[in-house]
Amino acid sequence: MKKQKLLWLLCPLVFILLFFIFIRPSSTHQSTWADFEEDWANCTSIVVTKTASQDGSLMTTHSCDGGYEFRLKVVPARTAKPGEMRPIMKGGGHGAERPQAVQVGEIPEVSQTYARFDIAYSFMNEKQLAIGETTFGGRRELYNPQGKFDIMELQRIVLERCTTAREAIELIGQLVEKYGYGDMGECLTFIDKKEAWVFEIMGSGPLETGAIWAARRVPEGEVFVSANRSRIGELHLDDPNNYLASKNVFSYAQKKGWWSPDSGEPFRFNKIYAPSESIGSRRREWRVLSTLAPSLKLDPWQVDYPFSVKPDKKVSLQDLMALHRDYYQGTEFDLSQGLAAGPFNNPNRFSTRVRPPKGHIGWERPISIFRCSYCMIAQTRDWLPDWIGGLVWFAEDDPKTSCFVPFYCGITKVPEAYQIGRRDKFDRRSAWWAFDFVSNWANLRFADMVKDIRQAASDFETTFFNLQPVVEKRALSLYQDDPETCRRYLTKYSNEMAQRVVDEWWALADYLIVKYNDGYINLGPRRRAPGYPKWWLDAVGYGQKKIINR
């Protein structure tokens, strides 16, 4: 009898132990599925192939839409001694005020690494290899907390070791097969000097070391978007020039009963391993593809969109900047319109614990979102030396109230203002806080303030575009004589321009405080009170309550 009681006591304890070992996300894991679903996903990435772009460059983007590390640094190239090991770091990536990455293992170091940019999701190295990222979750049962690698560390490693997209994909495949993948379903958009690839990866369950992944090359002349759901469908592995996948990609699905070759149904990677009809993802896919290829007349309520499309006209850098500042302006989903936008056309919608009924949508999820940590647009150009050809346009915080500044991939540092800051302490030395403050202040009277903000951003960005041919001509001349002199020149230029923008943004913040203080427009010939628009006053019942005298 005592043994039976003891057994009844032990069974729940064993179950809880197994749950924490195999199912519950580890403390180093960067997010949970609950967080992922709550946030309605955290990134958007766009890819433009070489012959689809206006200037012949390849481009990929990444808006890091959540509470992530915004401090930007350049990690220098490094020479290692024979037998030296590189630590595997896991977790972190959410800023100085949050738990940091911890070492969970090590791998042999290579003799020579490449310099790279470092941030939450590292995005480019000195060899013109660039990466965008979005999380799509995938089946929960595929998550393995014991896997050594998370996606952030994989990005760091391939940027340190690889020069091409294909090489990076193959290296990730080798690493996760040996050491395991311990993160949610992720999409990486790779570009090098010639090709663009989409790579999607998930774990292989709590009992197996490894991963399930697939990669597809973006067809030349086309554009692609990832918005937090898996986009790779059918796999044609007999065409390795355009498709790659893990060894277990078919067998694992068969073993789990998720697909059978005898069913007559085609094998679709996304439908099998990460089924999703998220309207927040679909709407962003529609917005990007329909903006770049309006002739397709894509339905905004469509469940599935083409993997990639041919744009109606060549895509420019400015087109991608505009898309990352987009909140469906001019469409039926325009977030600056309607009662929820308030009297001053504010497109921002903060999180709410009230859920819409099943089958209904709450707030629309735009491409540009207030909680963005940073946004980048990477360009690769094979007609220039790597240090000049690789270029990142970087904006701290929300792109619609920020400014893109140029950082060449050959630079050795960024301004200190971009390297510091934390969310739990306001800091006027920090670049991120300059842009975040302006973004938050604009919520008070968005329709008016955003005009001032966009003018400031446009002035700077237009200047950068106009200076670019001159700067790169000078850089190329220096490079031909002495590459290191070229590198110093580009570092000086990028740093001076970036710091100038930060200084101006703090000045802009002070200007907006004064100009819009107390609901007035305080600058100009005289102070004026613009008040509220009549449509909004009518909607909230202004003037409809009758006075009663007793």
Coordinates of C-alpha atoms in Angstrom, one line a residue:
M1 CA 0.0 0.0 0.0
K2 CA 2.8 2.4 0.9
K3 CA 4.5 1.6 -2.4
Q4 CA 1.3 2.4 -4.3
K5 CA 1.0 5.8 -2.5
L6 CA 4.7 6.5 -3.3
L7 CA 4.1 5.7 -6.9
W8 CA 1.1 8.0 -7.1
L9 CA 3.2 10.8 -5.6
L10 CA 6.1 10.2 -7.9
C11 CA 4.2 10.0 -11.2
P12 CA 3.2 13.7 -11.3
L13 CA 6.8 14.7 -10.3
V14 CA 8.2 12.6 -13.1
F15 CA 5.7 14.2 -15.6
I16 CA 6.7 17.7 -14.5
L17 CA 10.4 16.9 -14.8
L18 CA 9.9 15.5 -18.3
F19 CA 7.9 18.6 -19.3
F20 CA 10.6 20.9 -18.2
I21 CA 13.3 18.9 -19.9
F22 CA 11.7 18.2 -23.2
I23 CA 8.8 20.6 -23.7
R24 CA 9.1 23.8 -21.8
P25 CA 11.2 26.5 -23.6
S26 CA 14.5 27.0 -21.8
S27 CA 15.4 30.2 -20.0
T28 CA 17.9 31.1 -22.7
H29 CA 15.3 30.8 -25.5
Q30 CA 14.6 34.2 -27.0
S31 CA 10.8 33.9 -26.9
T32 CA 8.0 31.6 -26.2
W33 CA 5.1 30.6 -28.5
A34 CA 2.8 32.6 -26.3
D35 CA 5.0 35.7 -26.8
F36 CA 5.2 35.0 -30.5
E37 CA 1.4 34.7 -30.9
E38 CA 0.8 37.7 -28.6
D39 CA 3.1 40.0 -30.6
W40 CA 1.5 38.7 -33.9
A41 CA 5.0 38.1 -35.0
N42 CA 8.1 40.2 -34.9
C43 CA 9.6 41.0 -38.3
T44 CA 9.3 41.6 -42.0
S45 CA 11.9 40.8 -44.6
I46 CA 11.9 41.7 -48.3
V47 CA 14.2 40.4 -51.0
V48 CA 14.9 42.0 -54.4
T49 CA 17.0 40.1 -56.9
K50 CA 19.7 41.6 -59.1
T51 CA 17.7 42.2 -62.3
A52 CA 14.6 43.2 -60.4
S53 CA 16.4 46.2 -58.8
Q54 CA 16.7 49.6 -60.4
D55 CA 20.5 49.9 -59.9
G56 CA 21.5 46.2 -60.4
S57 CA 22.1 45.5 -56.7
L58 CA 20.6 42.7 -54.7
M59 CA 18.7 43.8 -51.6
T60 CA 17.3 42.3 -48.5
T61 CA 15.7 44.0 -45.5
H62 CA 14.8 43.3 -41.9
S63 CA 12.6 45.2 -39.5
C64 CA 13.2 43.9 -36.0
D65 CA 9.8 44.4 -34.6
G66 CA 10.0 43.8 -30.9
G67 CA 12.0 44.4 -27.7
Y68 CA 15.4 43.4 -29.2
E69 CA 19.0 44.5 -28.9
F70 CA 19.4 47.8 -30.8
R71 CA 23.0 48.5 -30.0
L72 CA 25.0 48.2 -33.2
K73 CA 28.7 47.3 -33.3
V74 CA 31.3 46.1 -35.8
V75 CA 33.1 42.9 -34.8
P76 CA 36.5 42.9 -36.3
A77 CA 38.0 40.0 -38.3
R78 CA 40.1 37.7 -36.2
T79 CA 42.9 35.2 -36.7
A80 CA 42.8 32.1 -34.5
K81 CA 45.6 29.7 -33.5
P82 CA 45.4 26.0 -34.5
G83 CA 43.1 24.1 -32.1
E84 CA 41.4 27.2 -30.8
M85 CA 37.7 26.8 -30.0
R86 CA 34.8 29.2 -30.5
P87 CA 32.1 29.3 -27.8
I88 CA 28.4 28.6 -28.8
M89 CA 26.3 31.3 -27.2
K90 CA 22.6 30.9 -26.8
G91 CA 19.8 33.3 -25.7
G92 CA 20.1 37.0 -25.1
G93 CA 19.5 39.5 -27.9
H94 CA 17.0 41.6 -26.0
G95 CA 19.2 44.4 -24.7
A96 CA 21.5 45.2 -21.8
E97 CA 18.6 45.3 -19.3
R98 CA 17.5 41.7 -20.1
P99 CA 19.2 38.3 -19.5
Q100 CA 22.3 37.9 -21.6
A101 CA 23.4 34.9 -23.8
V102 CA 25.1 32.0 -22.0
Q103 CA 27.7 29.6 -23.3
V104 CA 26.2 26.2 -24.1
G105 CA 29.1 24.5 -26.0
E106 CA 31.9 25.1 -28.4
I107 CA 33.0 24.4 -31.9
P108 CA 36.5 24.5 -33.6
E109 CA 37.4 28.0 -34.6
V110 CA 38.4 28.7 -38.2
S111 CA 41.8 30.2 -38.9
Q112 CA 40.4 33.5 -40.1
T113 CA 37.0 35.1 -39.6
Y114 CA 35.4 38.1 -41.5
A115 CA 34.4 41.4 -39.9
R116 CA 30.7 41.7 -39.4
F117 CA 28.0 44.0 -38.0
D118 CA 26.6 42.8 -34.6
I119 CA 23.2 43.5 -33.2
A120 CA 20.2 41.3 -32.2
Y121 CA 20.2 39.6 -35.6
S122 CA 23.6 40.2 -37.2
F123 CA 23.0 41.3 -40.8
M124 CA 26.2 41.7 -42.9
N125 CA 29.8 40.9 -43.2
E126 CA 32.7 42.5 -45.1
K127 CA 32.4 40.0 -48.0
Q128 CA 28.9 41.3 -49.0
L129 CA 27.0 38.5 -47.5
A130 CA 23.8 39.8 -45.9
I131 CA 20.9 38.3 -44.0
G132 CA 17.3 39.3 -43.2
E133 CA 15.2 37.4 -40.6
T134 CA 11.6 36.7 -39.6
T135 CA 10.2 34.2 -37.1
F136 CA 7.3 31.9 -38.1
G137 CA 7.1 29.5 -35.1
G138 CA 6.2 26.2 -36.8
R139 CA 4.8 23.2 -35.1
R140 CA 5.3 23.3 -31.3
E141 CA 6.3 19.7 -31.1
L142 CA 9.4 20.3 -33.3
Y143 CA 11.0 22.6 -30.7
N144 CA 14.0 21.1 -28.9
P145 CA 15.3 23.2 -26.0
Q146 CA 18.4 21.0 -25.9
G147 CA 19.6 22.1 -29.3
K148 CA 22.8 24.1 -29.0
F149 CA 22.2 26.7 -31.7
D150 CA 19.6 29.4 -31.8
I151 CA 19.1 31.5 -35.0
M152 CA 21.0 34.6 -33.7
E153 CA 24.2 32.5 -33.1
L154 CA 23.9 30.8 -36.5
Q155 CA 23.7 34.2 -38.2
R156 CA 26.8 35.3 -36.4
I157 CA 28.8 32.2 -37.3
V158 CA 27.9 32.2 -41.0
L159 CA 28.8 35.9 -41.3
E160 CA 32.2 35.2 -39.7
R161 CA 32.9 32.2 -42.0
C162 CA 31.0 32.5 -45.3
T163 CA 31.1 34.6 -48.4
T164 CA 28.0 33.2 -50.3
A165 CA 24.4 32.5 -49.5
R166 CA 24.7 28.8 -50.6
E167 CA 27.8 28.4 -48.4
A168 CA 26.0 29.8 -45.4
I169 CA 23.0 27.5 -45.9
E170 CA 25.2 24.5 -46.2
L171 CA 27.2 25.4 -43.1
I172 CA 24.0 25.9 -41.0
G173 CA 22.9 22.5 -42.2
Q174 CA 26.1 20.9 -41.0
L175 CA 26.1 22.7 -37.6
V176 CA 22.5 21.9 -36.6
E177 CA 22.9 18.3 -37.8
K178 CA 25.8 17.8 -35.4
Y179 CA 24.9 20.1 -32.5
G180 CA 21.1 20.5 -32.8
Y181 CA 18.8 23.5 -33.3
G182 CA 17.1 24.9 -30.2
D183 CA 14.9 27.7 -31.5
M184 CA 11.5 28.3 -33.0
G185 CA 10.8 28.2 -36.7
E186 CA 12.8 30.9 -38.5
C187 CA 13.3 32.3 -41.9
L188 CA 16.5 33.8 -43.1
T189 CA 16.8 35.8 -46.3
F190 CA 20.3 35.6 -47.7
I191 CA 21.9 37.7 -50.4
D192 CA 25.4 37.6 -51.7
K193 CA 26.9 39.3 -54.8
K194 CA 25.0 37.0 -57.2
E195 CA 22.1 35.2 -55.6
A196 CA 19.2 35.5 -53.2
W197 CA 18.0 32.6 -51.1
V198 CA 15.2 32.0 -48.6
F199 CA 16.1 29.5 -45.8
E200 CA 13.6 28.1 -43.3
I201 CA 14.4 26.0 -40.3
M202 CA 12.8 24.3 -37.4
G203 CA 13.9 21.8 -34.7
S204 CA 13.4 18.0 -35.2
G205 CA 11.6 17.5 -31.9
P206 CA 12.7 17.1 -28.2
L207 CA 14.2 13.6 -28.7
E208 CA 16.4 14.2 -31.7
T209 CA 19.5 16.2 -32.3
G210 CA 19.2 18.0 -35.6
A211 CA 16.8 20.2 -37.5
I212 CA 14.4 20.2 -40.4
W213 CA 15.1 22.9 -43.0
A214 CA 14.6 23.9 -46.6
A215 CA 16.0 26.6 -48.9
R216 CA 14.8 28.0 -52.2
R217 CA 16.5 30.4 -54.4
V218 CA 14.5 33.5 -55.3
P219 CA 14.1 33.4 -59.1
E220 CA 16.1 36.1 -60.9
G221 CA 14.1 39.1 -61.8
E222 CA 11.6 38.6 -59.0
V223 CA 10.9 39.9 -55.4
F224 CA 10.0 38.0 -52.3
V225 CA 8.6 38.8 -48.8
S226 CA 8.6 37.0 -45.5
A227 CA 6.2 38.2 -42.8
N228 CA 6.3 35.6 -40.0
R229 CA 4.9 32.6 -41.7
S230 CA 6.7 29.9 -43.7
R231 CA 6.7 30.6 -47.4
I232 CA 8.6 27.7 -49.0
G233 CA 6.1 25.3 -50.6
E234 CA 6.9 22.4 -52.9
L235 CA 10.6 21.2 -53.0
H236 CA 12.3 20.1 -56.2
L237 CA 15.5 18.6 -54.8
D238 CA 16.4 17.3 -58.2
D239 CA 17.2 20.9 -59.0
P240 CA 20.0 21.7 -56.5
N241 CA 20.7 25.0 -58.2
N242 CA 17.4 26.3 -56.8
Y243 CA 16.4 24.0 -53.9
L244 CA 18.2 22.6 -50.9
A245 CA 16.9 20.8 -47.8
S246 CA 17.9 18.7 -44.8
K247 CA 18.2 14.9 -45.3
N248 CA 15.1 14.3 -43.2
V249 CA 12.8 16.8 -44.8
F250 CA 10.5 14.1 -46.3
S251 CA 11.2 11.1 -44.0
Y252 CA 10.3 13.1 -40.8
A253 CA 6.9 14.1 -42.2
Q254 CA 6.2 10.5 -43.1
K255 CA 7.3 9.2 -39.7
K256 CA 4.9 11.6 -38.0
G257 CA 2.0 10.8 -40.4
W258 CA 1.9 14.4 -41.6
W259 CA 2.4 13.4 -45.3
S260 CA 2.6 10.3 -47.4
P261 CA 3.9 10.0 -50.9
D262 CA 1.0 7.6 -51.6
S263 CA -1.6 10.3 -50.7
G264 CA -1.4 11.9 -54.1
E265 CA -1.0 15.3 -52.3
P266 CA 2.1 17.3 -53.2
F267 CA 4.7 17.8 -50.5
R268 CA 4.5 21.4 -49.3
F269 CA 7.1 22.3 -46.7
N270 CA 5.1 25.2 -45.2
K271 CA 1.8 23.4 -45.1
I272 CA 3.3 20.3 -43.4
Y273 CA 5.8 21.8 -40.9
A274 CA 4.4 25.3 -40.2
P275 CA 0.8 25.6 -41.3
S276 CA -0.5 29.2 -40.8
E277 CA -3.3 31.4 -42.1
S278 CA -2.3 34.4 -39.9
I279 CA -4.0 37.5 -41.3
G280 CA -1.2 39.6 -39.8
S281 CA 1.3 37.8 -42.0
R282 CA -0.9 37.5 -45.1
R283 CA -1.8 41.2 -45.1
R284 CA 1.9 42.3 -45.1
E285 CA 2.6 39.7 -47.9
W286 CA -0.2 41.2 -49.9
R287 CA 1.0 44.8 -49.3
V288 CA 4.5 44.2 -50.4
L289 CA 3.7 42.0 -53.5
S290 CA 0.7 44.1 -54.6
T291 CA 2.7 47.4 -54.2
L292 CA 5.5 46.1 -56.3
A293 CA 3.3 44.2 -58.8
P294 CA 0.0 46.0 -58.9
S295 CA -0.9 44.5 -62.3
L296 CA -1.4 41.1 -60.6
K297 CA -4.4 42.5 -58.7
L298 CA -3.8 40.3 -55.7
D299 CA -6.7 39.8 -53.3
P300 CA -5.9 41.2 -49.8
W301 CA -7.9 38.4 -48.3
Q302 CA -6.1 35.6 -50.2
V303 CA -4.9 32.8 -48.0
D304 CA -1.8 32.0 -50.1
Y305 CA 0.3 34.2 -52.3
P306 CA 3.0 33.4 -54.9
F307 CA 6.4 32.6 -53.5
S308 CA 7.8 35.5 -55.5
V309 CA 6.6 37.9 -58.2
K310 CA 8.1 39.9 -61.0
P311 CA 7.7 43.6 -60.2
D312 CA 5.9 45.9 -62.7
K313 CA 8.9 48.2 -62.6
K314 CA 12.4 48.0 -61.3
V315 CA 12.6 48.3 -57.5
S316 CA 14.6 51.1 -55.9
L317 CA 16.1 51.5 -52.5
Q318 CA 13.6 54.3 -51.9
D319 CA 10.7 51.8 -52.7
L320 CA 11.9 49.5 -49.9
M321 CA 12.3 52.4 -47.5
A322 CA 8.7 53.4 -48.3
L323 CA 7.4 49.9 -47.7
H324 CA 9.1 49.7 -44.3
R325 CA 7.3 53.0 -43.4
D326 CA 4.0 51.6 -44.6
Y327 CA 0.7 51.3 -42.6
Y328 CA -1.6 50.6 -45.6
Q329 CA -2.0 54.3 -46.6
G330 CA -4.6 54.8 -49.3
T331 CA -6.2 51.3 -48.8
E332 CA -9.3 50.1 -47.0
F333 CA -6.9 49.0 -44.2
D334 CA -5.3 52.4 -43.7
L335 CA -4.5 52.6 -40.0
S336 CA -4.4 56.4 -40.1
Q337 CA -8.1 56.5 -40.8
G338 CA -11.2 55.9 -38.6
L339 CA -12.1 56.4 -35.0
A340 CA -9.3 54.2 -33.7
A341 CA -6.7 56.5 -35.3
G342 CA -8.0 59.3 -33.1
P343 CA -8.4 63.0 -34.1
F344 CA -4.8 63.2 -35.4
N345 CA -4.7 60.1 -37.7
N346 CA -2.3 58.1 -35.5
P347 CA -1.6 54.7 -37.2
N348 CA -0.1 53.1 -34.1
R349 CA -2.2 50.5 -32.3
F350 CA -1.0 49.3 -29.0
S351 CA -1.4 45.8 -27.6
T352 CA -4.7 44.9 -26.0
R353 CA -5.7 41.9 -23.8
V354 CA -9.1 41.9 -25.4
R355 CA -9.3 39.3 -28.1
P356 CA -11.6 39.6 -31.1
P357 CA -14.1 36.8 -31.6
K358 CA -12.9 33.8 -33.5
G359 CA -12.9 34.4 -37.3
H360 CA -12.6 38.2 -36.8
I361 CA -9.6 40.5 -37.0
G362 CA -8.7 43.0 -34.3
W363 CA -6.1 45.6 -35.3
E364 CA -4.5 45.4 -38.7
R365 CA -0.8 44.5 -38.4
P366 CA 1.2 47.0 -40.6
I367 CA 4.7 46.7 -42.0
S368 CA 5.9 49.7 -40.0
I369 CA 5.1 49.3 -36.3
F370 CA 5.8 51.4 -33.3
R371 CA 7.7 48.7 -31.3
C372 CA 10.3 48.2 -34.0
S373 CA 13.8 48.1 -32.5
Y374 CA 15.6 48.8 -35.8
C375 CA 15.3 48.3 -39.5
M376 CA 18.0 47.7 -42.1
I377 CA 18.1 47.5 -45.9
A378 CA 21.3 45.7 -47.2
Q379 CA 22.6 46.1 -50.7
T380 CA 25.3 44.0 -52.4
R381 CA 27.0 45.3 -55.6
D382 CA 29.4 43.0 -57.5
W383 CA 30.9 45.7 -59.6
L384 CA 32.6 47.3 -56.6
P385 CA 35.2 46.0 -54.1
D386 CA 33.5 44.3 -51.2
W387 CA 34.2 47.1 -48.7
I388 CA 32.5 49.6 -50.9
G389 CA 29.9 47.4 -52.6
G390 CA 28.3 46.1 -49.4
L391 CA 26.1 48.8 -48.0
V392 CA 23.6 48.8 -45.1
W393 CA 20.9 51.5 -44.7
F394 CA 20.2 51.5 -41.0
A395 CA 17.4 53.1 -39.0
E396 CA 17.0 52.9 -35.3
D397 CA 13.5 52.4 -33.9
D398 CA 10.3 52.7 -36.0
P399 CA 11.3 53.5 -39.7
K400 CA 8.3 55.8 -40.3
T401 CA 9.6 58.3 -37.7
S402 CA 13.3 57.5 -38.2
C403 CA 16.1 58.1 -40.7
F404 CA 18.1 55.6 -42.7
V405 CA 21.8 56.2 -42.6
P406 CA 24.5 54.5 -44.8
F407 CA 27.0 52.1 -43.2
Y408 CA 29.5 50.5 -45.7
C409 CA 30.4 46.9 -44.9
G410 CA 34.1 47.7 -44.8
I411 CA 33.9 50.2 -41.9
T412 CA 35.7 49.4 -38.7
K413 CA 33.3 51.1 -36.2
V414 CA 30.0 53.0 -35.8
P415 CA 29.5 56.1 -33.7
E416 CA 29.4 55.4 -29.9
A417 CA 25.8 56.7 -29.9
Y418 CA 24.8 53.6 -31.9
Q419 CA 26.7 51.3 -29.6
I420 CA 25.1 52.3 -26.3
G421 CA 21.7 52.5 -24.6
R422 CA 19.2 50.4 -22.7
R423 CA 15.4 50.5 -22.5
D424 CA 15.2 50.9 -18.7
K425 CA 17.2 54.2 -18.6
F426 CA 16.6 57.3 -20.8
D427 CA 19.9 58.4 -22.2
R428 CA 20.5 61.4 -24.5
R429 CA 23.9 59.9 -25.5
S430 CA 22.1 57.0 -27.2
A431 CA 21.0 57.1 -30.9
W432 CA 18.1 54.7 -30.2
W433 CA 16.6 57.0 -27.6
A434 CA 16.7 60.0 -29.9
F435 CA 14.6 58.2 -32.5
D436 CA 12.4 56.4 -29.9
F437 CA 11.6 59.7 -28.2
V438 CA 10.6 61.4 -31.4
S439 CA 8.4 58.4 -32.3
N440 CA 6.6 58.4 -29.0
W441 CA 6.2 62.2 -28.9
A442 CA 4.6 62.1 -32.3
N443 CA 1.7 60.0 -30.9
L444 CA 0.4 63.3 -29.3
R445 CA -0.4 64.8 -32.7
F446 CA 0.8 62.4 -35.4
A447 CA -0.8 64.0 -38.5
D448 CA 1.1 67.3 -37.9
M449 CA 4.3 66.1 -36.3
V450 CA 5.0 63.4 -38.9
K451 CA 5.2 66.1 -41.6
D452 CA 8.1 67.7 -39.7
I453 CA 9.7 64.3 -39.1
R454 CA 9.5 63.1 -42.6
Q455 CA 10.9 66.4 -43.9
A456 CA 13.9 65.9 -41.7
A457 CA 14.4 62.3 -42.8
S458 CA 13.9 63.2 -46.4
D459 CA 16.5 66.0 -46.2
F460 CA 19.1 63.7 -44.8
E461 CA 18.3 60.7 -47.1
T462 CA 18.3 62.9 -50.2
T463 CA 21.7 64.3 -49.2
F464 CA 23.1 60.8 -48.7
F465 CA 21.7 59.7 -52.1
N466 CA 23.3 62.7 -53.8
L467 CA 26.6 62.2 -52.1
Q468 CA 26.8 58.5 -52.8
P469 CA 28.3 58.6 -56.3
V470 CA 31.0 61.1 -55.2
V471 CA 31.8 59.2 -52.0
E472 CA 32.1 55.9 -53.8
K473 CA 34.2 57.3 -56.7
R474 CA 36.6 58.7 -54.1
A475 CA 36.6 55.4 -52.1
L476 CA 37.3 53.4 -55.3
S477 CA 40.3 55.6 -56.1
L478 CA 41.7 55.2 -52.6
Y479 CA 41.1 51.5 -52.7
Q480 CA 43.1 51.0 -55.9
D481 CA 46.1 52.7 -54.2
D482 CA 45.6 51.4 -50.6
P483 CA 42.6 49.5 -49.4
E484 CA 43.2 50.4 -45.7
T485 CA 43.1 54.1 -46.6
C486 CA 39.8 53.5 -48.4
R487 CA 38.5 51.7 -45.3
R488 CA 39.4 54.7 -43.0
Y489 CA 37.7 57.1 -45.5
L490 CA 34.4 55.1 -45.5
T491 CA 34.5 54.7 -41.7
K492 CA 34.9 58.5 -41.3
Y493 CA 32.2 59.3 -43.8
S494 CA 29.6 56.8 -42.4
N495 CA 30.3 57.8 -38.8
E496 CA 30.1 61.6 -39.5
M497 CA 26.8 61.2 -41.3
A498 CA 25.3 58.9 -38.7
Q499 CA 26.3 61.2 -35.8
R500 CA 25.0 64.2 -37.6
V501 CA 21.6 62.6 -37.9
V502 CA 21.5 61.7 -34.2
D503 CA 22.4 65.3 -33.2
E504 CA 19.7 66.6 -35.5
W505 CA 17.1 64.2 -34.2
W506 CA 17.7 65.4 -30.6
A507 CA 17.3 69.0 -32.0
L508 CA 14.1 67.8 -33.8
A509 CA 12.8 66.4 -30.5
D510 CA 13.3 69.7 -28.7
Y511 CA 11.7 71.5 -31.7
L512 CA 8.6 69.3 -31.6
I513 CA 8.2 69.7 -27.8
V514 CA 8.1 73.5 -28.2
K515 CA 6.1 73.6 -31.4
Y516 CA 3.3 71.4 -30.2
N517 CA 3.2 72.2 -26.5
D518 CA -0.2 72.2 -24.8
G519 CA -2.0 71.3 -28.0
Y520 CA -1.1 74.5 -29.7
I521 CA 1.0 75.3 -32.8
N522 CA 3.4 77.6 -31.0
L523 CA 5.8 78.6 -33.8
G524 CA 5.1 81.0 -36.6
P525 CA 3.7 84.5 -36.6
R526 CA 1.4 83.7 -33.7
R527 CA 0.3 80.8 -31.6
R528 CA -2.8 79.0 -32.8
A529 CA -5.1 76.3 -31.5
P530 CA -6.0 73.9 -34.3
G531 CA -8.4 72.0 -32.1
Y532 CA -10.1 68.8 -33.3
P533 CA -11.5 67.8 -36.6
K534 CA -15.3 68.0 -36.9
W535 CA -15.8 64.4 -37.9
W536 CA -14.1 63.2 -34.7
L537 CA -16.1 65.6 -32.5
D538 CA -19.3 64.3 -34.0
A539 CA -18.2 60.7 -33.6
V540 CA -17.4 61.2 -29.8
G541 CA -20.7 63.0 -29.2
Y542 CA -19.3 66.5 -28.8
G543 CA -22.2 69.0 -28.4
Q544 CA -24.8 66.3 -28.1
K545 CA -25.4 66.4 -24.4
K546 CA -28.2 68.9 -23.6
I547 CA -27.8 71.3 -20.7
I548 CA -30.3 70.7 -17.9
N549 CA -31.2 73.5 -15.4
R550 CA -32.7 72.4 -12.1

